GROMACS .gro file of C-alpha atoms in nm:
model
  412
    1MET     CA    1  -2.730  -2.283   0.122
    2VAL     CA    2  -2.486  -2.131  -0.126
    3ASP     CA    3  -2.120  -2.222  -0.077
    4ASN     CA    4  -1.909  -1.935   0.066
    5TYR     CA    5  -1.661  -1.983  -0.215
    6ILE     CA    6  -1.931  -1.899  -0.472
    7LEU     CA    7  -2.037  -1.595  -0.269
    8ASN     CA    8  -1.674  -1.480  -0.253
    9LEU     CA    9  -1.648  -1.506  -0.631
   10LEU     CA   10  -1.971  -1.307  -0.662
   11VAL     CA   11  -1.845  -1.029  -0.433
   12ILE     CA   12  -1.504  -1.011  -0.603
   13GLY     CA   13  -1.674  -1.002  -0.945
   14ILE     CA   14  -1.897  -0.714  -0.834
   15LEU     CA   15  -1.598  -0.533  -0.682
   16LEU     CA   16  -1.391  -0.564  -1.000
   17LEU     CA   17  -1.684  -0.445  -1.210
   18ILE     CA   18  -1.740  -0.142  -0.986
   19VAL     CA   19  -1.376  -0.032  -0.967
   20THR     CA   20  -1.328  -0.089  -1.342
   21LEU     CA   21  -1.639   0.091  -1.467
   22GLY     CA   22  -1.609   0.353  -1.197
   23SER     CA   23  -1.235   0.412  -1.239
   24GLY     CA   24  -1.298   0.743  -1.417
   25TRP     CA   25  -1.480   0.875  -1.110
   26ILE     CA   26  -1.261   0.703  -0.851
   27SER     CA   27  -0.947   0.860  -0.999
   28ARG     CA   28  -1.094   1.204  -0.926
   29LEU     CA   29  -1.185   1.125  -0.566
   30PRO     CA   30  -0.962   1.141  -0.256
   31LEU     CA   31  -0.977   0.765  -0.251
   32SER     CA   32  -0.730   0.497  -0.360
   33TYR     CA   33  -0.815   0.154  -0.493
   34ALA     CA   34  -0.619  -0.001  -0.207
   35LEU     CA   35  -0.844   0.174   0.047
   36ILE     CA   36  -1.152   0.038  -0.130
   37TYR     CA   37  -1.011  -0.315  -0.132
   38LEU     CA   38  -0.913  -0.287   0.235
   39LEU     CA   39  -1.263  -0.177   0.339
   40VAL     CA   40  -1.424  -0.452   0.134
   41GLY     CA   41  -1.182  -0.706   0.285
   42ILE     CA   42  -1.280  -0.596   0.636
   43GLY     CA   43  -1.646  -0.623   0.535
   44LEU     CA   44  -1.592  -0.979   0.409
   45GLY     CA   45  -1.407  -1.080   0.727
   46PRO     CA   46  -1.523  -1.173   1.076
   47TYR     CA   47  -1.640  -0.818   1.154
   48GLY     CA   48  -1.862  -0.808   0.846
   49VAL     CA   49  -2.054  -1.074   0.657
   50LYS     CA   50  -1.797  -1.344   0.748
   51LEU     CA   51  -1.750  -1.469   0.394
   52ILE     CA   52  -1.371  -1.482   0.437
   53GLU     CA   53  -1.289  -1.665   0.759
   54LEU     CA   54  -0.969  -1.819   0.631
   55ARG     CA   55  -0.650  -1.721   0.816
   56PRO     CA   56  -0.370  -1.825   0.580
   57ASP     CA   57  -0.040  -1.922   0.734
   58ALA     CA   58   0.269  -1.707   0.707
   59GLN     CA   59   0.419  -1.917   0.427
   60PHE     CA   60   0.116  -1.866   0.203
   61LEU     CA   61   0.124  -1.491   0.263
   62GLU     CA   62   0.499  -1.488   0.201
   63ARG     CA   63   0.462  -1.659  -0.136
   64LEU     CA   64   0.165  -1.448  -0.241
   65THR     CA   65   0.329  -1.116  -0.154
   66GLU     CA   66   0.662  -1.235  -0.300
   67PHE     CA   67   0.500  -1.286  -0.639
   68VAL     CA   68   0.315  -0.954  -0.625
   69VAL     CA   69   0.635  -0.768  -0.537
   70ILE     CA   70   0.853  -0.923  -0.810
   71VAL     CA   71   0.594  -0.841  -1.077
   72SER     CA   72   0.572  -0.485  -0.946
   73LEU     CA   73   0.951  -0.445  -0.932
   74PHE     CA   74   0.987  -0.559  -1.293
   75SER     CA   75   0.718  -0.309  -1.388
   76CYS     CA   76   0.911  -0.034  -1.205
   77GLY     CA   77   1.225  -0.133  -1.395
   78LEU     CA   78   1.042  -0.105  -1.728
   79LYS     CA   79   0.941   0.252  -1.637
   80MET     CA   80   1.300   0.368  -1.582
   81ASN     CA   81   1.345   0.609  -1.872
   82ARG     CA   82   1.675   0.769  -1.769
   83PRO     CA   83   2.027   0.705  -1.901
   84LEU     CA   84   2.233   0.487  -1.669
   85GLN     CA   85   2.446   0.772  -1.540
   86LEU     CA   86   2.467   0.893  -1.182
   87TRP     CA   87   2.361   1.251  -1.259
   88ALA     CA   88   2.037   1.123  -1.410
   89TRP     CA   89   1.959   0.919  -1.098
   90ASN     CA   90   2.038   1.193  -0.847
   91SER     CA   91   1.703   1.169  -0.667
   92THR     CA   92   1.722   0.789  -0.653
   93ALA     CA   93   2.074   0.792  -0.509
   94ARG     CA   94   1.964   1.034  -0.238
   95LEU     CA   95   1.650   0.841  -0.147
   96ILE     CA   96   1.830   0.507  -0.136
   97GLY     CA   97   2.171   0.613  -0.009
   98PHE     CA   98   2.049   0.851   0.262
   99LEU     CA   99   1.674   0.824   0.325
  100MET     CA  100   1.653   0.446   0.346
  101PRO     CA  101   1.927   0.409   0.614
  102ILE     CA  102   1.781   0.708   0.801
  103SER     CA  103   1.440   0.540   0.798
  104ILE     CA  104   1.567   0.199   0.908
  105PHE     CA  105   1.779   0.324   1.197
  106SER     CA  106   1.529   0.589   1.308
  107ILE     CA  107   1.251   0.329   1.329
  108ALA     CA  108   1.496   0.101   1.509
  109ALA     CA  109   1.572   0.380   1.757
  110VAL     CA  110   1.199   0.427   1.824
  111GLY     CA  111   1.164   0.051   1.875
  112HIS     CA  112   1.464   0.033   2.108
  113PHE     CA  113   1.412   0.342   2.320
  114PHE     CA  114   1.031   0.356   2.332
  115LEU     CA  115   0.926  -0.010   2.294
  116ASN     CA  116   1.225  -0.163   2.476
  117LEU     CA  117   1.315  -0.390   2.184
  118ASP     CA  118   1.665  -0.531   2.156
  119TRP     CA  119   1.867  -0.350   1.891
  120GLY     CA  120   1.864  -0.650   1.656
  121VAL     CA  121   1.485  -0.685   1.667
  122ALA     CA  122   1.446  -0.308   1.642
  123ILE     CA  123   1.658  -0.306   1.324
  124LEU     CA  124   1.441  -0.589   1.188
  125LEU     CA  125   1.131  -0.375   1.252
  126GLY     CA  126   1.301  -0.085   1.075
  127ALA     CA  127   1.389  -0.304   0.776
  128ILE     CA  128   1.031  -0.432   0.755
  129LEU     CA  129   0.873  -0.086   0.763
  130ALA     CA  130   1.134   0.125   0.582
  131PRO     CA  131   1.067   0.012   0.220
  132THR     CA  132   0.813   0.215   0.029
  133ASP     CA  133   0.566   0.003  -0.161
  134PRO     CA  134   0.588  -0.032  -0.541
  135VAL     CA  135   0.247  -0.204  -0.555
  136LEU     CA  136   0.020   0.052  -0.388
  137ALA     CA  137   0.198   0.366  -0.506
  138SER     CA  138   0.081   0.377  -0.869
  139GLU     CA  139  -0.085   0.718  -0.818
  140VAL     CA  140   0.251   0.880  -0.744
  141GLN     CA  141   0.470   0.682  -0.984
  142LEU     CA  142   0.567   0.757  -1.344
  143ALA     CA  143   0.248   0.765  -1.548
  144HIS     CA  144   0.406   0.652  -1.877
  145LEU     CA  145   0.743   0.590  -2.041
  146ASP     CA  146   0.772   0.951  -2.163
  147ASP     CA  147   0.704   1.098  -1.817
  148ARG     CA  148   1.017   1.296  -1.718
  149ASP     CA  149   0.889   1.433  -1.390
  150GLU     CA  150   1.164   1.421  -1.125
  151LEU     CA  151   0.935   1.364  -0.825
  152ARG     CA  152   0.756   1.072  -0.987
  153PHE     CA  153   1.083   0.925  -1.113
  154GLY     CA  154   1.239   0.945  -0.767
  155LEU     CA  155   0.941   0.778  -0.599
  156THR     CA  156   0.919   0.505  -0.867
  157SER     CA  157   1.287   0.419  -0.861
  158GLU     CA  158   1.294   0.432  -0.481
  159GLY     CA  159   1.006   0.184  -0.464
  160GLY     CA  160   1.189  -0.042  -0.708
  161LEU     CA  161   1.518  -0.042  -0.520
  162ASN     CA  162   1.446  -0.017  -0.149
  163ASP     CA  163   1.229  -0.329  -0.148
  164ALA     CA  164   1.544  -0.515  -0.251
  165LEU     CA  165   1.804  -0.326  -0.054
  166SER     CA  166   1.626  -0.362   0.280
  167PHE     CA  167   1.702  -0.733   0.269
  168PRO     CA  168   2.050  -0.708   0.431
  169PHE     CA  169   1.896  -0.538   0.733
  170VAL     CA  170   1.621  -0.800   0.752
  171TYR     CA  171   1.893  -1.064   0.766
  172PHE     CA  172   2.077  -0.859   1.030
  173GLY     CA  173   1.769  -0.865   1.251
  174ILE     CA  174   1.709  -1.236   1.193
  175TYR     CA  175   2.069  -1.325   1.276
  176SER     CA  176   2.055  -1.118   1.594
  177ILE     CA  177   1.742  -1.304   1.710
  178LYS     CA  178   1.922  -1.636   1.668
  179ASP     CA  179   2.255  -1.519   1.809
  180GLY     CA  180   2.284  -1.200   2.011
  181ASN     CA  181   2.664  -1.209   1.991
  182TRP     CA  182   2.708  -1.001   1.674
  183PRO     CA  183   3.082  -1.070   1.617
  184ASN     CA  184   2.995  -1.439   1.554
  185TRP     CA  185   2.822  -1.357   1.227
  186PHE     CA  186   2.884  -0.989   1.144
  187SER     CA  187   3.171  -1.044   0.898
  188GLN     CA  188   2.975  -1.318   0.719
  189TRP     CA  189   2.676  -1.084   0.699
  190VAL     CA  190   2.888  -0.812   0.536
  191VAL     CA  191   3.055  -1.043   0.282
  192ILE     CA  192   2.759  -1.264   0.187
  193ASP     CA  193   2.443  -1.066   0.260
  194ILE     CA  194   2.568  -0.728   0.143
  195ILE     CA  195   2.858  -0.759  -0.101
  196TRP     CA  196   2.784  -1.093  -0.266
  197ALA     CA  197   2.403  -1.082  -0.265
  198VAL     CA  198   2.383  -0.727  -0.404
  199ALA     CA  199   2.650  -0.792  -0.671
  200ALA     CA  200   2.485  -1.120  -0.770
  201GLY     CA  201   2.147  -0.949  -0.795
  202ILE     CA  202   2.278  -0.683  -1.031
  203VAL     CA  203   2.480  -0.923  -1.247
  204MET     CA  204   2.203  -1.184  -1.274
  205GLY     CA  205   1.946  -0.918  -1.355
  206ILE     CA  206   2.159  -0.807  -1.647
  207LEU     CA  207   2.260  -1.154  -1.770
  208VAL     CA  208   1.919  -1.320  -1.759
  209ALA     CA  209   1.740  -1.025  -1.919
  210LYS     CA  210   2.004  -1.002  -2.192
  211ALA     CA  211   1.979  -1.376  -2.258
  212VAL     CA  212   1.599  -1.378  -2.278
  213THR     CA  213   1.580  -1.074  -2.506
  214TRP     CA  214   1.859  -1.215  -2.730
  215ILE     CA  215   1.674  -1.547  -2.769
  216ASP     CA  216   1.346  -1.364  -2.826
  217LYS     CA  217   1.484  -1.142  -3.101
  218ARG     CA  218   1.661  -1.429  -3.277
  219LEU     CA  219   1.360  -1.661  -3.278
  220GLN     CA  220   1.118  -1.386  -3.379
  221ARG     CA  221   1.313  -1.344  -3.704
  222TYR     CA  222   1.223  -1.697  -3.810
  223ARG     CA  223   0.874  -1.736  -3.673
  224PRO     CA  224   0.702  -1.462  -3.472
  225ALA     CA  225   0.537  -1.569  -3.148
  226ASP     CA  226   0.160  -1.577  -3.122
  227GLU     CA  227   0.040  -1.223  -3.050
  228LEU     CA  228  -0.174  -1.337  -2.758
  229MET     CA  229   0.118  -1.523  -2.599
  230GLU     CA  230   0.399  -1.277  -2.668
  231ASP     CA  231   0.362  -1.077  -2.348
  232PHE     CA  232   0.424  -1.391  -2.144
  233ILE     CA  233   0.791  -1.327  -2.225
  234ALA     CA  234   0.772  -1.063  -1.951
  235LEU     CA  235   0.643  -1.315  -1.699
  236SER     CA  236   0.905  -1.571  -1.799
  237THR     CA  237   1.178  -1.306  -1.762
  238ILE     CA  238   1.054  -1.225  -1.412
  239LEU     CA  239   1.042  -1.588  -1.300
  240LEU     CA  240   1.372  -1.688  -1.460
  241THR     CA  241   1.555  -1.385  -1.323
  242TYR     CA  242   1.417  -1.424  -0.973
  243SER     CA  243   1.466  -1.799  -0.943
  244LEU     CA  244   1.815  -1.812  -1.095
  245THR     CA  245   1.931  -1.523  -0.876
  246GLU     CA  246   1.799  -1.692  -0.563
  247VAL     CA  247   1.981  -2.014  -0.666
  248VAL     CA  248   2.314  -1.828  -0.647
  249ASN     CA  249   2.212  -1.658  -0.319
  250GLY     CA  250   2.164  -1.315  -0.474
  251TYR     CA  251   1.880  -1.073  -0.410
  252GLY     CA  252   1.607  -1.173  -0.652
  253PHE     CA  253   1.412  -0.852  -0.589
  254LEU     CA  254   1.708  -0.643  -0.701
  255ALA     CA  255   1.770  -0.868  -1.001
  256VAL     CA  256   1.409  -0.840  -1.121
  257PHE     CA  257   1.419  -0.460  -1.100
  258VAL     CA  258   1.750  -0.453  -1.292
  259SER     CA  259   1.612  -0.695  -1.552
  260GLY     CA  260   1.319  -0.459  -1.614
  261ILE     CA  261   1.566  -0.177  -1.683
  262VAL     CA  262   1.766  -0.399  -1.920
  263VAL     CA  263   1.457  -0.520  -2.108
  264GLN     CA  264   1.335  -0.163  -2.150
  265ARG     CA  265   1.662  -0.080  -2.330
  266SER     CA  266   1.705  -0.401  -2.529
  267TYR     CA  267   1.441  -0.355  -2.799
  268ARG     CA  268   1.458  -0.109  -3.085
  269ASP     CA  269   1.081  -0.119  -3.115
  270PRO     CA  270   0.951   0.086  -2.817
  271GLU     CA  271   0.616  -0.090  -2.844
  272LYS     CA  272   0.768  -0.416  -2.717
  273PRO     CA  273   0.862  -0.301  -2.362
  274LEU     CA  274   0.547  -0.086  -2.355
  275SER     CA  275   0.336  -0.393  -2.423
  276GLN     CA  276   0.519  -0.585  -2.149
  277LEU     CA  277   0.461  -0.295  -1.910
  278ARG     CA  278   0.086  -0.300  -1.978
  279PHE     CA  279   0.081  -0.677  -1.924
  280THR     CA  280   0.271  -0.669  -1.594
  281GLU     CA  281   0.065  -0.376  -1.466
  282ARG     CA  282  -0.254  -0.576  -1.524
  283ILE     CA  283  -0.113  -0.870  -1.327
  284GLU     CA  284   0.000  -0.630  -1.056
  285LYS     CA  285  -0.344  -0.468  -1.028
  286LEU     CA  286  -0.520  -0.804  -1.010
  287MET     CA  287  -0.283  -0.936  -0.742
  288GLU     CA  288  -0.322  -0.610  -0.548
  289VAL     CA  289  -0.694  -0.681  -0.519
  290ALA     CA  290  -0.629  -1.029  -0.376
  291THR     CA  291  -0.358  -0.917  -0.134
  292ILE     CA  292  -0.535  -0.614   0.015
  293LEU     CA  293  -0.869  -0.798   0.037
  294LEU     CA  294  -0.690  -1.070   0.229
  295LEU     CA  295  -0.517  -0.816   0.454
  296GLY     CA  296  -0.852  -0.657   0.538
  297SER     CA  297  -1.005  -0.994   0.627
  298LEU     CA  298  -0.705  -1.079   0.850
  299LEU     CA  299  -0.739  -0.775   1.075
  300ARG     CA  300  -0.848  -0.857   1.431
  301LEU     CA  301  -0.969  -0.595   1.677
  302LYS     CA  302  -0.832  -0.751   1.998
  303PRO     CA  303  -0.462  -0.774   1.899
  304MET     CA  304  -0.477  -0.442   1.717
  305LEU     CA  305  -0.604  -0.276   2.035
  306ALA     CA  306  -0.350  -0.464   2.246
  307PHE     CA  307  -0.064  -0.319   2.038
  308ALA     CA  308  -0.240   0.007   1.944
  309ALA     CA  309  -0.011   0.229   2.151
  310ASP     CA  310   0.301   0.071   1.998
  311SER     CA  311   0.156   0.088   1.646
  312LEU     CA  312   0.044   0.451   1.672
  313LEU     CA  313   0.381   0.550   1.815
  314VAL     CA  314   0.579   0.384   1.535
  315ALA     CA  315   0.342   0.498   1.258
  316GLY     CA  316   0.327   0.852   1.397
  317PHE     CA  317   0.704   0.885   1.409
  318LEU     CA  318   0.741   0.723   1.066
  319PHE     CA  319   0.481   0.923   0.871
  320PHE     CA  320   0.503   1.260   1.043
  321LEU     CA  321   0.867   1.288   1.147
  322ILE     CA  322   1.110   1.024   1.019
  323ARG     CA  323   1.006   1.012   0.654
  324PRO     CA  324   0.939   1.387   0.599
  325LEU     CA  325   1.248   1.504   0.787
  326GLY     CA  326   1.463   1.226   0.639
  327ALA     CA  327   1.351   1.314   0.287
  328TRP     CA  328   1.424   1.683   0.346
  329ILE     CA  329   1.772   1.606   0.477
  330SER     CA  330   1.840   1.360   0.194
  331THR     CA  331   1.744   1.609  -0.078
  332ILE     CA  332   1.947   1.906   0.050
  333GLY     CA  333   2.123   2.051  -0.254
  334SER     CA  334   1.910   1.858  -0.502
  335PRO     CA  335   1.731   2.028  -0.794
  336LEU     CA  336   1.390   1.929  -0.655
  337HIS     CA  337   1.141   2.208  -0.588
  338PRO     CA  338   1.085   2.261  -0.211
  339ALA     CA  339   0.724   2.143  -0.247
  340SER     CA  340   0.846   1.831  -0.427
  341ARG     CA  341   1.082   1.758  -0.140
  342TRP     CA  342   0.797   1.769   0.110
  343LEU     CA  343   0.574   1.558  -0.116
  344CYS     CA  344   0.857   1.307  -0.146
  345GLY     CA  345   0.863   1.293   0.233
  346TRP     CA  346   0.491   1.242   0.259
  347PHE     CA  347   0.452   0.971  -0.004
  348GLY     CA  348   0.631   0.695   0.182
  349ILE     CA  349   0.356   0.442   0.121
  350ARG     CA  350   0.386   0.111   0.309
  351GLY     CA  351   0.217  -0.207   0.191
  352VAL     CA  352   0.277  -0.543   0.030
  353GLY     CA  353   0.656  -0.534   0.059
  354SER     CA  354   0.634  -0.494   0.437
  355ILE     CA  355   0.397  -0.791   0.459
  356TYR     CA  356   0.648  -0.999   0.263
  357TYR     CA  357   0.940  -0.910   0.490
  358LEU     CA  358   0.729  -0.977   0.799
  359THR     CA  359   0.622  -1.323   0.684
  360TYR     CA  360   0.977  -1.397   0.566
  361ALA     CA  361   1.102  -1.317   0.916
  362PHE     CA  362   0.838  -1.551   1.062
  363GLY     CA  363   0.977  -1.831   0.849
  364LYS     CA  364   1.332  -1.755   0.971
  365GLY     CA  365   1.274  -1.754   1.346
  366LEU     CA  366   1.060  -1.458   1.448
  367LYS     CA  367   0.788  -1.601   1.675
  368GLY     CA  368   0.606  -1.583   2.007
  369GLU     CA  369   0.491  -1.263   2.175
  370LEU     CA  370   0.768  -1.067   2.006
  371GLY     CA  371   0.646  -1.191   1.668
  372GLU     CA  372   0.290  -1.088   1.754
  373GLN     CA  373   0.407  -0.741   1.851
  374ILE     CA  374   0.608  -0.689   1.531
  375ALA     CA  375   0.323  -0.834   1.320
  376TRP     CA  376   0.049  -0.610   1.454
  377ILE     CA  377   0.268  -0.301   1.446
  378THR     CA  378   0.334  -0.383   1.080
  379PHE     CA  379  -0.029  -0.455   0.990
  380SER     CA  380  -0.153  -0.144   1.170
  381THR     CA  381   0.111   0.076   1.006
  382ILE     CA  382   0.010  -0.054   0.663
  383VAL     CA  383  -0.359   0.013   0.738
  384ILE     CA  384  -0.278   0.367   0.855
  385SER     CA  385  -0.069   0.420   0.540
  386VAL     CA  386  -0.345   0.292   0.313
  387ILE     CA  387  -0.591   0.531   0.478
  388LEU     CA  388  -0.369   0.841   0.499
  389HIS     CA  389  -0.202   0.807   0.161
  390GLY     CA  390  -0.516   0.674  -0.004
  391ILE     CA  391  -0.709   0.986   0.097
  392SER     CA  392  -0.431   1.235   0.028
  393SER     CA  393  -0.256   1.106  -0.286
  394THR     CA  394  -0.512   1.221  -0.545
  395PRO     CA  395  -0.568   1.579  -0.420
  396LEU     CA  396  -0.198   1.634  -0.345
  397MET     CA  397  -0.081   1.503  -0.683
  398ASN     CA  398  -0.352   1.703  -0.861
  399TRP     CA  399  -0.227   2.013  -0.678
  400TYR     CA  400   0.130   1.925  -0.771
  401GLU     CA  401   0.046   1.874  -1.139
  402ARG     CA  402  -0.148   2.201  -1.148
  403ARG     CA  403   0.071   2.434  -0.939
  404ILE     CA  404   0.423   2.298  -0.898
  405LYS     CA  405   0.512   2.083  -1.199
  406PRO     CA  406   0.470   2.367  -1.457
  407GLN     CA  407   0.729   2.571  -1.262
  408VAL     CA  408   0.995   2.301  -1.273
  409PRO     CA  409   1.168   2.214  -1.604
  410ASP     CA  410   1.231   1.847  -1.675
  411LEU     CA  411   1.589   1.750  -1.589
  412ILE     CA  412   1.623   1.504  -1.877
   0.00000   0.00000   0.00000
């Protein structure tokens, strides 16, 4: 008998070979890599060949998805090719300042009025599901550092920021589970979890990235780093920024995104940040395989059916009403083409970031039947997103590139 571990390595090796050599064909199909990984994960799980029967605990999933997200956020930061002026980030400001709160509180309203959740738990559900995913959305993000397309920039920057800025609302939900008397902790939440944590995230993202790039440039003058090892500077920047920010109780996700922006602007040689972007994108793609395979193997028919009505209700409202209508409202008066506004509303891809927030909430007190309900609503919504957006992203973006983009001049 061959050990299951060896068989898993064999299957993953075959999968990587197929998606790599077949990427030229896959990119033309109405099919995303995440959808392929999800289907393979289901096939490897208990409803398939049963090669993956491991059910990792919430802490393992939290740490895995945490690492995937911080790498992806740094990569998003490196792609930010706009001057740091409000007019250049108009789409981002609208999507974060208006669409994200609309999404959180609209999902919370669905949870409260239709699922009979307490407001605190409903807001937690909204905070878990509101962030768009920077990991699975590569098809709709900026394709390269010279890409000036406003739709892609808005979606990329939104994915980089809302994964960090949903954290205050996650904390709000967690606090409300522990203590339903909001006045006991509301002022502390505002001061620490909004003002301090956001400010610390921004400041630490700038300081750590500036320090690392300063040291790098000074030492490279005397003895250049080994070419094979040089890109590990990106990984060290990610880990240093995230860990040091968390030490001072700031939002590490926000700091990592900011550090990517700072690094992108800190080198005179454009090849340096470009090389780091390629390196982080490779790590991101590899970790995406592991995470989505694992998600597919974790899916269980009985609990998914038990919470199917709740999941379909939340996902239906989110994908077909809340996100499209919220995006349209948020972009009123913006220079975006009407078709771009609708596409922005459709491409609210959910994924790894939502898994992280869910498992983080488990570690902070979410449990029991309520935890099961929130978990399976989240997992089912992610699966629906992977299917819907995985099938639609390629044809819709091809249509956009062919019909809409030539009509709209670049803003920058």
